Coordinates of C-alpha atoms in Angstrom, one line a residue:
Chain A
M16 CA 133.1 102.6 109.4
I17 CA 133.3 100.3 106.4
T18 CA 135.2 101.3 103.3
Y19 CA 135.0 100.4 99.6
H20 CA 137.6 97.6 100.2
D21 CA 135.2 95.9 102.7
V22 CA 132.5 95.9 100.1
A23 CA 135.0 94.6 97.4
R24 CA 136.0 91.8 99.7
A25 CA 132.3 91.0 100.4
Y26 CA 131.8 90.8 96.6
E27 CA 134.5 88.2 96.2
V28 CA 132.6 86.0 98.7
V29 CA 129.0 86.6 97.5
Q30 CA 129.6 86.8 93.8
P31 CA 129.6 83.0 93.2
V32 CA 126.3 82.7 95.1
V33 CA 124.1 85.6 94.2
H34 CA 122.7 86.6 90.8
K35 CA 124.1 89.6 89.0
T36 CA 120.7 91.1 88.5
P37 CA 119.9 93.1 85.4
L38 CA 119.2 96.8 84.9
L39 CA 115.8 97.2 83.3
C40 CA 114.4 100.1 81.4
S41 CA 111.2 101.3 79.9
R42 CA 110.9 103.7 76.9
T43 CA 107.5 104.8 78.2
L44 CA 108.9 105.7 81.6
N45 CA 111.9 107.6 80.0
G46 CA 109.4 109.5 77.9
L47 CA 107.1 110.3 80.9
T48 CA 110.0 111.5 83.1
G49 CA 112.3 113.0 80.6
N50 CA 115.2 111.1 82.1
E51 CA 117.2 108.0 81.2
V52 CA 116.1 105.5 83.9
F53 CA 117.3 102.1 84.8
F54 CA 116.0 99.8 87.6
K55 CA 118.4 97.5 89.4
A56 CA 116.2 94.4 89.5
E57 CA 116.9 92.8 92.9
N58 CA 113.4 91.3 92.7
F59 CA 115.1 88.8 90.5
Q60 CA 117.7 88.1 93.2
R61 CA 117.8 84.7 95.0
V62 CA 115.1 84.8 97.7
G63 CA 113.5 87.6 95.7
A64 CA 115.4 90.5 97.4
F65 CA 118.9 91.9 97.9
K66 CA 119.0 90.6 101.5
I67 CA 120.8 87.3 100.6
R68 CA 124.0 89.4 99.9
G69 CA 124.5 90.7 103.4
A70 CA 123.2 87.6 105.1
Y71 CA 125.5 85.3 103.2
Y72 CA 128.6 87.4 103.8
K73 CA 127.8 87.7 107.5
I74 CA 127.3 84.0 108.1
S75 CA 130.2 83.0 105.9
S76 CA 132.4 85.2 108.1
L77 CA 131.5 83.4 111.4
T78 CA 134.0 81.0 113.0
E79 CA 133.5 77.3 113.0
E80 CA 132.5 77.4 116.6
E81 CA 130.0 80.2 116.0
R82 CA 128.5 78.3 113.1
R83 CA 128.0 75.3 115.3
R84 CA 126.0 77.3 117.8
G85 CA 123.5 78.4 115.2
I86 CA 122.2 81.8 114.3
V87 CA 119.2 84.0 115.1
A88 CA 117.8 86.9 113.1
H89 CA 114.7 89.1 113.3
S90 CA 113.0 90.5 110.2
S91 CA 109.7 91.5 108.7
G92 CA 110.4 89.2 105.8
N93 CA 113.2 89.5 103.2
H94 CA 116.1 89.5 105.7
A95 CA 114.5 86.4 107.2
Q96 CA 114.5 84.7 103.8
G97 CA 118.1 85.8 103.1
V98 CA 119.3 84.5 106.4
A99 CA 117.4 81.2 106.0
L100 CA 118.8 80.5 102.6
A101 CA 122.3 81.7 103.4
A102 CA 122.3 79.5 106.6
K103 CA 121.1 76.5 104.5
L104 CA 123.8 77.0 101.9
L105 CA 126.5 77.2 104.6
G106 CA 125.1 74.4 106.7
V107 CA 124.1 76.5 109.7
R108 CA 121.0 76.2 111.8
A109 CA 118.8 79.3 111.8
T110 CA 116.0 80.7 113.9
V111 CA 114.1 83.7 112.7
V112 CA 111.9 86.1 114.7
M113 CA 109.2 87.6 112.5
P114 CA 106.4 90.0 113.3
K115 CA 103.0 88.2 113.2
T116 CA 101.9 90.7 110.5
S117 CA 104.6 89.6 108.0
P118 CA 103.3 88.8 104.5
S119 CA 102.5 85.1 104.5
I120 CA 104.5 84.5 101.3
K121 CA 107.7 85.6 103.2
V122 CA 106.9 83.5 106.3
R123 CA 106.3 80.4 104.1
A124 CA 109.5 80.9 102.1
T125 CA 111.6 81.4 105.3
K126 CA 110.3 78.0 106.6
E127 CA 110.8 76.4 103.2
Y128 CA 114.5 77.4 103.3
G129 CA 114.7 75.4 106.5
A130 CA 114.7 78.1 109.2
E131 CA 112.6 77.9 112.4
V132 CA 110.2 80.8 112.6
R133 CA 109.2 82.5 115.9
F134 CA 106.4 85.2 115.8
C135 CA 106.4 88.4 117.8
E136 CA 104.5 91.7 118.0
D137 CA 104.8 94.2 115.1
S138 CA 107.4 96.6 116.3
S139 CA 111.2 96.9 116.0
D140 CA 111.4 96.8 119.8
A141 CA 109.4 93.5 120.1
R142 CA 111.5 91.8 117.5
E143 CA 114.8 92.9 119.0
A144 CA 113.7 91.8 122.5
M145 CA 112.8 88.3 121.3
A146 CA 115.9 87.9 119.3
Q147 CA 118.1 89.0 122.2
Q148 CA 116.3 86.5 124.5
L149 CA 117.0 83.6 122.1
Q150 CA 120.6 84.8 121.9
R151 CA 121.0 84.7 125.7
E152 CA 119.1 81.5 126.4
Q153 CA 120.2 79.4 123.4
G154 CA 123.6 80.8 122.7
Y155 CA 122.7 81.7 119.1
I156 CA 124.8 84.2 117.1
P157 CA 122.8 87.2 116.0
V158 CA 122.7 88.1 112.3
P159 CA 121.4 91.7 112.6
P160 CA 119.3 93.1 109.8
Y161 CA 121.5 96.1 109.0
D162 CA 123.6 97.6 111.8
D163 CA 126.6 95.3 111.3
D164 CA 129.8 95.8 109.2
F165 CA 129.5 92.5 107.4
I166 CA 125.8 93.0 106.6
L167 CA 126.6 96.5 105.3
A168 CA 129.5 95.3 103.2
G169 CA 127.3 92.5 101.7
Q170 CA 124.4 94.8 100.8
G171 CA 126.9 97.3 99.3
T172 CA 127.7 94.8 96.6
V173 CA 124.6 96.1 94.8
G174 CA 126.5 99.3 94.4
I175 CA 129.5 97.5 92.8
E176 CA 127.2 96.0 90.2
V177 CA 125.4 99.2 89.4
A178 CA 128.8 101.0 88.9
Q179 CA 129.9 98.2 86.6
D180 CA 126.8 98.1 84.4
F181 CA 125.9 101.8 84.4
P182 CA 129.2 103.8 84.5
S183 CA 127.5 107.0 83.2
I184 CA 125.1 107.1 86.2
E185 CA 124.4 110.5 87.7
Y186 CA 121.7 109.7 90.4
L187 CA 121.2 106.5 92.4
L188 CA 118.0 106.2 94.4
V189 CA 117.7 103.7 97.2
P190 CA 114.9 102.8 99.6
V191 CA 115.8 103.3 103.3
G192 CA 114.6 101.0 106.1
G193 CA 117.3 100.4 108.6
G194 CA 119.7 101.9 106.1
G195 CA 121.9 98.9 105.3
L196 CA 121.3 98.9 101.6
I197 CA 121.8 102.6 101.1
A198 CA 124.8 102.9 103.4
G199 CA 126.7 99.9 101.8
T200 CA 125.7 100.9 98.3
A201 CA 126.7 104.6 98.8
V202 CA 130.1 103.6 100.1
A203 CA 130.7 101.4 97.1
I204 CA 129.4 103.6 94.3
K205 CA 130.9 106.8 95.6
H206 CA 134.4 105.2 95.5
V207 CA 134.0 104.2 91.9
I208 CA 132.0 107.2 90.6
P209 CA 132.6 110.0 93.1
H210 CA 130.2 112.5 91.4
V211 CA 127.1 110.3 91.6
K212 CA 124.3 111.7 93.8
V213 CA 122.9 109.1 96.2
I214 CA 119.4 109.8 97.3
G215 CA 117.5 107.9 100.0
V216 CA 113.8 107.3 99.6
E217 CA 111.2 106.5 102.3
T218 CA 107.4 106.6 102.3
E219 CA 105.9 109.6 104.1
P220 CA 104.6 107.5 107.1
A221 CA 108.0 105.9 107.5
N222 CA 110.1 109.0 107.2
D223 CA 112.4 108.5 110.2
C224 CA 115.6 108.7 108.2
Y225 CA 114.3 111.7 106.3
Q226 CA 113.9 113.4 109.7
S227 CA 117.2 112.1 111.0
F228 CA 119.0 113.4 108.0
R229 CA 117.6 116.9 108.4
K230 CA 118.2 116.9 112.2
R231 CA 121.6 115.4 111.8
E232 CA 120.8 112.9 114.7
I233 CA 118.9 109.7 114.8
V234 CA 115.1 110.2 115.1
R235 CA 113.0 107.3 116.3
I236 CA 109.3 107.1 115.3
P237 CA 106.5 104.9 116.4
P238 CA 105.9 101.7 114.3
P239 CA 104.9 103.3 111.0
K240 CA 101.8 102.3 109.1
T241 CA 103.0 102.1 105.5
I242 CA 102.3 99.8 102.6
A243 CA 106.1 99.3 102.3
D244 CA 106.5 96.5 104.9
G245 CA 110.2 96.3 104.3
I246 CA 110.9 99.8 105.7
R247 CA 108.7 99.7 108.8
T248 CA 111.7 100.2 110.9
Q249 CA 111.5 102.8 113.7
S250 CA 115.0 104.2 113.1
V251 CA 118.2 103.7 111.2
G252 CA 121.2 102.1 113.0
Q253 CA 124.2 103.9 114.5
R254 CA 126.6 102.5 111.8
T255 CA 124.2 103.1 109.0
F256 CA 123.4 106.6 110.1
E257 CA 127.1 107.6 110.2
L258 CA 127.6 106.3 106.7
I259 CA 124.4 108.0 105.5
M260 CA 125.5 111.3 106.9
K261 CA 128.9 110.9 105.1
Y262 CA 127.9 109.5 101.7
V263 CA 124.2 110.3 101.1
D264 CA 123.3 113.5 99.3
D265 CA 119.7 113.8 100.1
M266 CA 116.6 112.1 101.5
V267 CA 113.1 112.3 99.9
T268 CA 109.7 110.8 100.5
V269 CA 106.9 109.4 98.4
K270 CA 103.2 108.7 99.3
D271 CA 101.9 105.2 99.7
E272 CA 99.6 105.8 96.8
Q273 CA 102.5 106.7 94.6
V274 CA 104.1 103.4 95.5
V275 CA 101.0 101.6 94.5
E276 CA 100.9 103.4 91.2
M277 CA 104.5 102.4 90.5
M278 CA 103.7 98.7 91.3
R279 CA 100.9 98.8 88.8
F280 CA 103.2 100.3 86.1
F281 CA 105.7 97.5 86.8
L282 CA 103.0 94.8 86.5
Q283 CA 101.1 96.1 83.5
R284 CA 103.7 97.8 81.5
M285 CA 107.1 96.3 82.4
K286 CA 105.7 92.8 83.2
I287 CA 107.5 92.5 86.5
V288 CA 106.4 91.8 90.0
V289 CA 107.7 94.3 92.6
E290 CA 106.9 94.4 96.3
P291 CA 105.8 97.7 97.8
T292 CA 109.3 98.4 99.3
G293 CA 110.8 97.6 96.0
A294 CA 108.7 100.2 94.3
V295 CA 109.6 103.0 96.8
A296 CA 112.8 104.3 95.1
P297 CA 111.3 103.8 91.5
A298 CA 108.2 105.8 92.6
A299 CA 110.4 108.8 93.4
V300 CA 111.6 108.7 89.8
Y301 CA 108.2 108.0 88.2
H302 CA 106.7 110.9 90.1
N303 CA 109.8 113.0 89.6
V304 CA 110.1 114.0 93.2
L305 CA 113.6 115.3 92.5
G306 CA 112.3 117.6 89.7
I307 CA 115.1 116.8 87.4
S308 CA 115.3 116.0 83.6
G309 CA 117.8 114.8 81.1
K310 CA 119.6 112.8 83.8
R311 CA 120.9 109.3 83.9
I312 CA 119.2 107.7 86.9
C313 CA 119.2 104.2 88.6
A314 CA 116.6 103.3 91.2
I315 CA 117.0 100.1 93.1
I316 CA 114.1 97.6 93.1
S317 CA 114.9 96.0 96.5
G318 CA 112.6 93.0 96.2
G319 CA 109.7 91.3 94.6
N320 CA 108.0 89.3 97.4
V321 CA 104.4 90.6 97.4
D322 CA 101.6 88.8 99.2
P323 CA 99.2 87.5 96.5
T324 CA 96.3 89.2 98.4
L325 CA 97.9 92.6 98.1
L326 CA 98.8 92.0 94.5
K327 CA 95.2 91.1 93.9
S328 CA 93.9 94.2 95.5
L329 CA 96.1 96.3 93.1
L330 CA 94.5 94.8 90.0
Chain B
M11 CA 109.4 78.8 51.4
I12 CA 111.5 81.3 53.4
T13 CA 115.1 80.4 54.2
Y14 CA 117.6 81.4 56.9
H15 CA 118.7 84.3 54.7
D16 CA 115.2 85.8 54.7
V17 CA 115.3 85.8 58.5
A18 CA 118.8 87.2 58.6
R19 CA 117.7 90.0 56.3
A20 CA 114.6 90.7 58.5
Y21 CA 117.0 90.9 61.5
E22 CA 118.9 93.7 59.9
V23 CA 115.7 95.7 59.6
V24 CA 114.1 94.9 63.0
Q25 CA 117.2 94.8 65.2
P26 CA 117.4 98.6 65.7
V27 CA 113.7 98.7 66.6
V28 CA 113.1 95.7 68.8
H29 CA 114.6 94.7 72.2
K30 CA 117.0 91.8 72.3
T31 CA 115.0 90.1 75.1
P32 CA 116.9 88.2 77.8
L33 CA 117.0 84.5 78.6
L34 CA 115.8 84.0 82.1
C35 CA 116.3 81.0 84.3
S36 CA 115.3 79.6 87.7
R37 CA 117.3 77.3 89.9
T38 CA 114.1 76.0 91.5
L39 CA 112.8 75.1 88.1
N40 CA 116.0 73.4 87.0
G41 CA 115.9 71.5 90.2
L42 CA 112.3 70.5 89.7
T43 CA 112.7 69.3 86.1
G44 CA 116.3 68.0 86.1
N45 CA 117.0 70.1 83.0
E46 CA 118.9 73.3 82.3
V47 CA 116.0 75.6 81.3
F48 CA 116.0 79.1 79.8
F49 CA 113.0 81.2 78.9
K50 CA 113.2 83.6 76.0
A51 CA 111.4 86.6 77.6
E52 CA 109.4 88.1 74.7
N53 CA 107.0 89.4 77.4
F54 CA 109.7 92.1 77.8
Q55 CA 109.5 92.9 74.1
R56 CA 108.0 96.2 72.8
V57 CA 104.2 95.9 72.9
G58 CA 104.7 93.0 75.4
A59 CA 105.0 90.3 72.7
F60 CA 107.1 89.0 69.8
K61 CA 104.6 90.3 67.3
I62 CA 106.3 93.6 66.7
R63 CA 109.1 91.8 64.9
G64 CA 106.9 90.4 62.0
A65 CA 104.7 93.4 61.8
Y66 CA 107.5 95.9 61.6
Y67 CA 109.4 93.9 58.9
K68 CA 106.2 93.5 56.9
I69 CA 105.2 97.1 57.0
S70 CA 108.7 98.4 56.3
S71 CA 108.8 96.2 53.2
L72 CA 105.7 97.9 51.6
T73 CA 106.2 100.4 48.7
E74 CA 105.6 104.1 49.2
E75 CA 102.3 103.8 47.4
E76 CA 101.1 100.9 49.6
R77 CA 102.1 102.7 52.8
R78 CA 100.0 105.7 51.6
R79 CA 96.9 103.5 51.3
G80 CA 97.1 102.4 54.9
I81 CA 97.1 98.8 56.3
V82 CA 94.5 96.5 57.8
A83 CA 95.1 93.6 60.2
H84 CA 93.0 91.2 62.2
S85 CA 94.1 89.8 65.6
S86 CA 93.0 88.7 69.0
G87 CA 95.5 91.0 70.5
N88 CA 99.2 91.0 70.3
H89 CA 99.5 91.1 66.5
A90 CA 97.1 94.1 66.7
Q91 CA 99.5 95.9 69.1
G92 CA 102.5 94.9 67.0
V93 CA 100.9 96.2 63.8
A94 CA 99.6 99.4 65.6
L95 CA 103.1 100.3 66.9
A96 CA 105.0 99.3 63.8
A97 CA 102.6 101.4 61.7
K98 CA 103.0 104.3 64.0
L99 CA 106.8 104.0 63.9
L100 CA 106.7 103.9 60.1
G101 CA 104.1 106.6 59.7
V102 CA 101.4 104.4 58.2
R103 CA 97.7 104.5 59.0
A104 CA 96.4 101.2 60.6
T105 CA 93.0 99.7 61.1
V106 CA 92.8 96.5 63.2
V107 CA 89.9 94.0 63.4
M108 CA 89.7 92.4 66.8
P109 CA 87.2 89.8 68.2
K110 CA 85.0 91.4 70.7
T111 CA 86.2 88.9 73.3
S112 CA 89.8 90.3 73.1
P113 CA 91.4 91.1 76.5
S114 CA 90.6 94.8 77.2
I115 CA 94.3 95.5 78.0
K116 CA 95.2 94.5 74.4
V117 CA 92.3 96.6 72.8
R118 CA 93.3 99.6 74.9
A119 CA 97.0 99.3 73.9
T120 CA 96.1 98.9 70.2
K121 CA 94.1 102.2 70.4
E122 CA 96.9 103.9 72.3
Y123 CA 99.4 103.1 69.6
G124 CA 97.1 105.1 67.3
A125 CA 95.3 102.3 65.3
E126 CA 91.6 102.3 64.6
V127 CA 89.9 99.2 66.1
R128 CA 86.9 97.4 64.5
F129 CA 85.2 94.6 66.5
C130 CA 84.0 91.3 65.1
E131 CA 82.7 87.9 66.3
D132 CA 85.2 85.5 68.0
S133 CA 86.2 83.2 65.2
S134 CA 89.0 83.1 62.7
D135 CA 86.4 83.2 59.9
A136 CA 84.7 86.3 61.2
R137 CA 88.0 88.2 61.5
E138 CA 89.2 87.3 58.1
A139 CA 85.9 88.2 56.5
M140 CA 85.8 91.7 58.0
A141 CA 89.5 92.3 57.2
Q142 CA 88.9 91.3 53.6
Q143 CA 85.9 93.6 53.4
L144 CA 88.0 96.6 54.5
Q145 CA 90.7 95.6 52.1
R146 CA 88.2 95.6 49.2
E147 CA 86.2 98.7 50.2
Q148 CA 89.0 100.9 51.5
G149 CA 92.0 99.7 49.5
Y150 CA 93.9 98.9 52.7
I151 CA 97.0 96.6 52.4
P152 CA 96.6 93.5 54.6
V153 CA 99.2 92.7 57.2
P154 CA 98.3 89.0 57.9
P155 CA 98.9 87.6 61.3
Y156 CA 101.1 84.7 60.2
D157 CA 100.7 83.3 56.7
D158 CA 103.1 85.7 54.9
D159 CA 106.8 85.4 54.1
F160 CA 107.7 88.8 55.6
I161 CA 105.8 88.1 58.8
L162 CA 107.4 84.7 59.1
A163 CA 110.9 86.1 58.5
G164 CA 110.3 88.8 61.1
Q165 CA 109.1 86.4 63.8
G166 CA 112.0 84.1 63.0
T167 CA 114.4 86.7 64.4
V168 CA 113.6 85.3 67.8
G169 CA 115.4 82.1 66.6
I170 CA 118.5 84.1 65.7
E171 CA 118.7 85.6 69.1
V172 CA 118.2 82.3 70.9
A173 CA 120.9 80.7 68.8
Q174 CA 123.3 83.7 69.7
D175 CA 122.6 83.6 73.4
F176 CA 122.3 79.9 74.0
P177 CA 124.5 78.1 71.5
S178 CA 124.5 74.8 73.5
I179 CA 120.7 74.5 73.2
E180 CA 119.3 71.0 72.6
Y181 CA 115.5 71.6 72.6
L182 CA 113.5 74.7 71.6
L183 CA 109.8 74.8 72.7
V184 CA 107.5 77.2 70.9
P185 CA 103.8 77.9 71.3
V186 CA 101.7 77.4 68.1
G187 CA 98.8 79.5 67.1
G188 CA 98.8 80.2 63.4
G189 CA 102.4 78.9 63.3
G190 CA 104.3 82.0 62.4
L191 CA 106.5 82.1 65.4
I192 CA 107.4 78.4 65.3
A193 CA 107.9 78.3 61.5
G194 CA 110.1 81.4 61.3
T195 CA 112.1 80.4 64.4
A196 CA 112.6 76.8 63.3
V197 CA 114.0 78.0 60.0
A198 CA 116.4 80.3 61.7
I199 CA 117.7 78.1 64.5
K200 CA 118.0 74.9 62.5
H201 CA 120.3 76.7 60.1
V202 CA 122.6 77.8 62.9
I203 CA 122.3 74.7 65.2
P204 CA 121.1 71.8 62.9
H205 CA 120.8 69.2 65.7
V206 CA 118.4 71.3 67.9
K207 CA 115.0 69.7 68.4
V208 CA 112.1 72.1 67.7
I209 CA 108.9 71.2 69.5
G210 CA 105.6 72.9 69.0
V211 CA 103.2 73.3 72.0
E212 CA 99.5 73.9 72.0
T213 CA 96.8 73.6 74.7
E214 CA 94.6 70.5 74.5
P215 CA 91.5 72.4 73.4
A216 CA 93.5 74.2 70.7
N217 CA 95.3 71.2 69.3
D218 CA 94.7 71.8 65.6
C219 CA 98.4 71.8 64.7
Y220 CA 99.0 68.8 66.8
Q221 CA 96.4 67.0 64.7
S222 CA 97.7 68.4 61.5
F223 CA 101.2 67.3 62.3
R224 CA 100.1 63.8 62.9
K225 CA 97.8 63.6 59.9
R226 CA 100.4 65.4 57.7
E227 CA 97.6 67.7 56.4
I228 CA 96.0 70.9 57.7
V229 CA 93.2 70.1 60.2
R230 CA 90.7 72.8 60.9
I231 CA 88.9 72.9 64.3
P232 CA 85.9 74.9 65.6
P233 CA 86.9 78.1 67.5
P234 CA 88.6 76.5 70.5
K235 CA 87.8 77.4 74.1
T236 CA 91.2 77.7 75.8
I237 CA 92.7 80.1 78.3
A238 CA 95.5 80.8 75.8
D239 CA 93.8 83.6 73.8
G240 CA 96.7 84.0 71.5
I241 CA 96.4 80.6 70.0
R242 CA 92.7 80.4 69.5
T243 CA 93.3 80.0 65.7
Q244 CA 91.3 77.3 64.0
S245 CA 94.2 76.1 61.8
V246 CA 97.7 76.9 60.8
G247 CA 98.4 78.5 57.5
Q248 CA 99.6 77.0 54.2
R249 CA 103.1 78.5 54.4
T250 CA 103.5 77.9 58.1
F251 CA 102.3 74.3 57.8
E252 CA 104.9 73.5 55.0
L253 CA 107.7 74.9 57.2
I254 CA 106.4 73.1 60.3
M255 CA 106.4 69.8 58.4
K256 CA 109.9 70.4 57.2
Y257 CA 111.6 71.8 60.3
V258 CA 109.6 70.9 63.4
D259 CA 110.4 67.7 65.2
D260 CA 107.3 67.1 67.2
M261 CA 104.1 68.6 68.6
V262 CA 102.9 68.2 72.2
T263 CA 100.0 69.6 74.2
V264 CA 99.4 70.9 77.7
K265 CA 96.2 71.3 79.8
D266 CA 94.8 74.8 80.5
E267 CA 95.3 74.1 84.2
Q268 CA 99.0 73.4 83.6
V269 CA 99.3 76.8 81.9
V270 CA 97.7 78.5 84.9
E271 CA 100.1 76.7 87.2
M272 CA 103.0 77.9 85.1
M273 CA 101.7 81.5 85.2
R274 CA 101.6 81.4 89.0
F275 CA 105.1 80.1 89.2
F276 CA 106.3 83.0 86.9
L277 CA 104.4 85.5 89.1
Q278 CA 105.3 84.2 92.5
R279 CA 108.7 82.7 92.0
M280 CA 110.3 84.4 89.0
K281 CA 108.5 87.7 89.6
I282 CA 107.5 88.1 86.0
V283 CA 104.1 88.6 84.3
V284 CA 103.4 86.2 81.5
E285 CA 100.1 85.9 79.6
P286 CA 98.4 82.5 79.2
T287 CA 99.8 81.9 75.6
G288 CA 103.2 82.9 76.9
A289 CA 103.1 80.2 79.5
V290 CA 102.1 77.4 77.0
A291 CA 105.6 76.3 76.0
P292 CA 107.1 76.9 79.5
A293 CA 104.3 74.7 80.9
A294 CA 105.4 71.8 78.7
V295 CA 108.9 72.1 80.3
Y296 CA 107.6 72.6 83.9
H297 CA 105.4 69.6 83.7
N298 CA 108.0 67.7 81.6
V299 CA 105.6 66.7 78.9
L300 CA 108.7 65.5 76.9
G301 CA 109.9 63.2 79.7
I302 CA 113.5 64.3 79.3
S303 CA 116.2 65.1 81.8
G304 CA 119.8 66.5 81.8
K305 CA 118.9 68.5 78.7
R306 CA 119.5 72.2 77.7
I307 CA 116.1 73.6 76.9
C308 CA 114.8 77.0 75.8
A309 CA 111.0 77.7 75.9
I310 CA 109.7 80.9 74.4
I311 CA 107.5 83.2 76.5
S312 CA 105.6 84.7 73.6
G313 CA 104.1 87.6 75.5
G314 CA 103.0 89.2 78.8
N315 CA 99.8 91.0 78.1
V316 CA 97.4 89.6 80.7
D317 CA 94.1 91.1 81.4
P318 CA 94.2 92.3 85.1
T319 CA 90.9 90.5 85.8
L320 CA 92.5 87.2 84.7
L321 CA 95.7 87.9 86.6
K322 CA 93.6 88.6 89.7
S323 CA 91.7 85.3 89.4
L324 CA 95.0 83.5 89.5
L325 CA 96.1 85.0 92.8

């Protein structure tokens, strides 16, 4: 299991490369919810999502020989872009397996960063199978989306920044797909601010981690149909689940419609573009799923890469 | 003519009420233009535009007796919202004359802040006429959109913040409607950083100030058809023109299509929502209308209140 010191080491490596993203707030939202709310704006991160953190740390940790062989990753989108940019910055050849239903904006960006894109069916299983095949046949080094100590430590650097910028925080809400962001972030922030409550958020259709958390064992669900394309994973990982059970205080869910409403508020009131997955944790605050008031809350906006067609349909 | 000290005094009054908006940057844009570019994000300002600064300072400078009479303003949108919110914060009754073609998002917001909205034809003349009538008949105190020393000093506080946060600035680009923002801002920043070049930007159809600057006298044009609804003024004011001639180094124009392209870049790459007028000065940087490189540039994003219908048509 990774510790705070792994995350701190990751931060030394990624800090010169990633943006320290701002914490944004809205008086209107504070008024509506009766809490003091900040959003960690990873939609302003390089590649438009937090994924560059883990990907850069993982690839920079490879040996010279491994780097020469090239890397392979599978992702519905943001991990793909993170890997593609990180590989480019570090001079490593990258191949990325993406489900054919990935938002075209994410596919295009991945290609623009110089990675080769290979398409597969839209399920965690299909992605993993194709990535493993490329690994065997081409000798590529895998850069997993979440269940890897370097990836986890890299994503956890979000938690270090939140702790720095919001030391009076009481609640941290984090979206959960494979669990990399919440596991890494929880490890980091609980070390610095032990009394903070870390809450995972999923959409109802993609509630595998919610179920796993309640059952205390990993539950695997069929490929979920949810607007939040970044959390269409079928289960969390072994490493992430252990950390979640140790450091996360609770799991909650929001409806897809609540995510859409949150996205609209971001666009029209706060003037920022947030992708569906990025609006999942904020939606839990906006709709006060926790039923709390007078609290100091941070919700992580995990990314901002929305397909223009989807954005259009919201307006 | 106002001086730096008027702006500094305005800043003392508005600072506790307005947001100190951030300077945003994009590596991609720096790469594309060969300059170091920052955007002053007044789209994140309260009411979604810089106008709250001037409106708040103006209304707070009224006597008790004047405040009791109530105020009247005319505006295509953002000044309306600024006046409405400022009046609400200061407990003053507000009536706002808006052209019937104003973006519905701006009309709705103005009403939500508690102001009464009266509609008129879409020309500077029609607006002024109706506002003057209300002034005469109801005894309301006018809060002019730009040609007023308090308004100018209030808008100029943007310049103080830019000078604070970007002391190595070489060029400041500002959109020009009635000229309040550029006049106030130029006064402020030239005092602190005398060698900075202040450049006004209009769209081609709304180039009255460009013409006035060249002719050295105020040119009045017919109501211009431009996507930038915030700068559909027919001429700059007397006060603003004098300050522009004294402090502004040059005027340039951009095409409406270039503004649209800039808005798309903001949405898709920088994940922020910017209204057409807000993208006017940035567009001059993006399309390098000045033909410069290796320079440190700030362009002001004046606001972010886009009608959803327009935003939709961009996607």
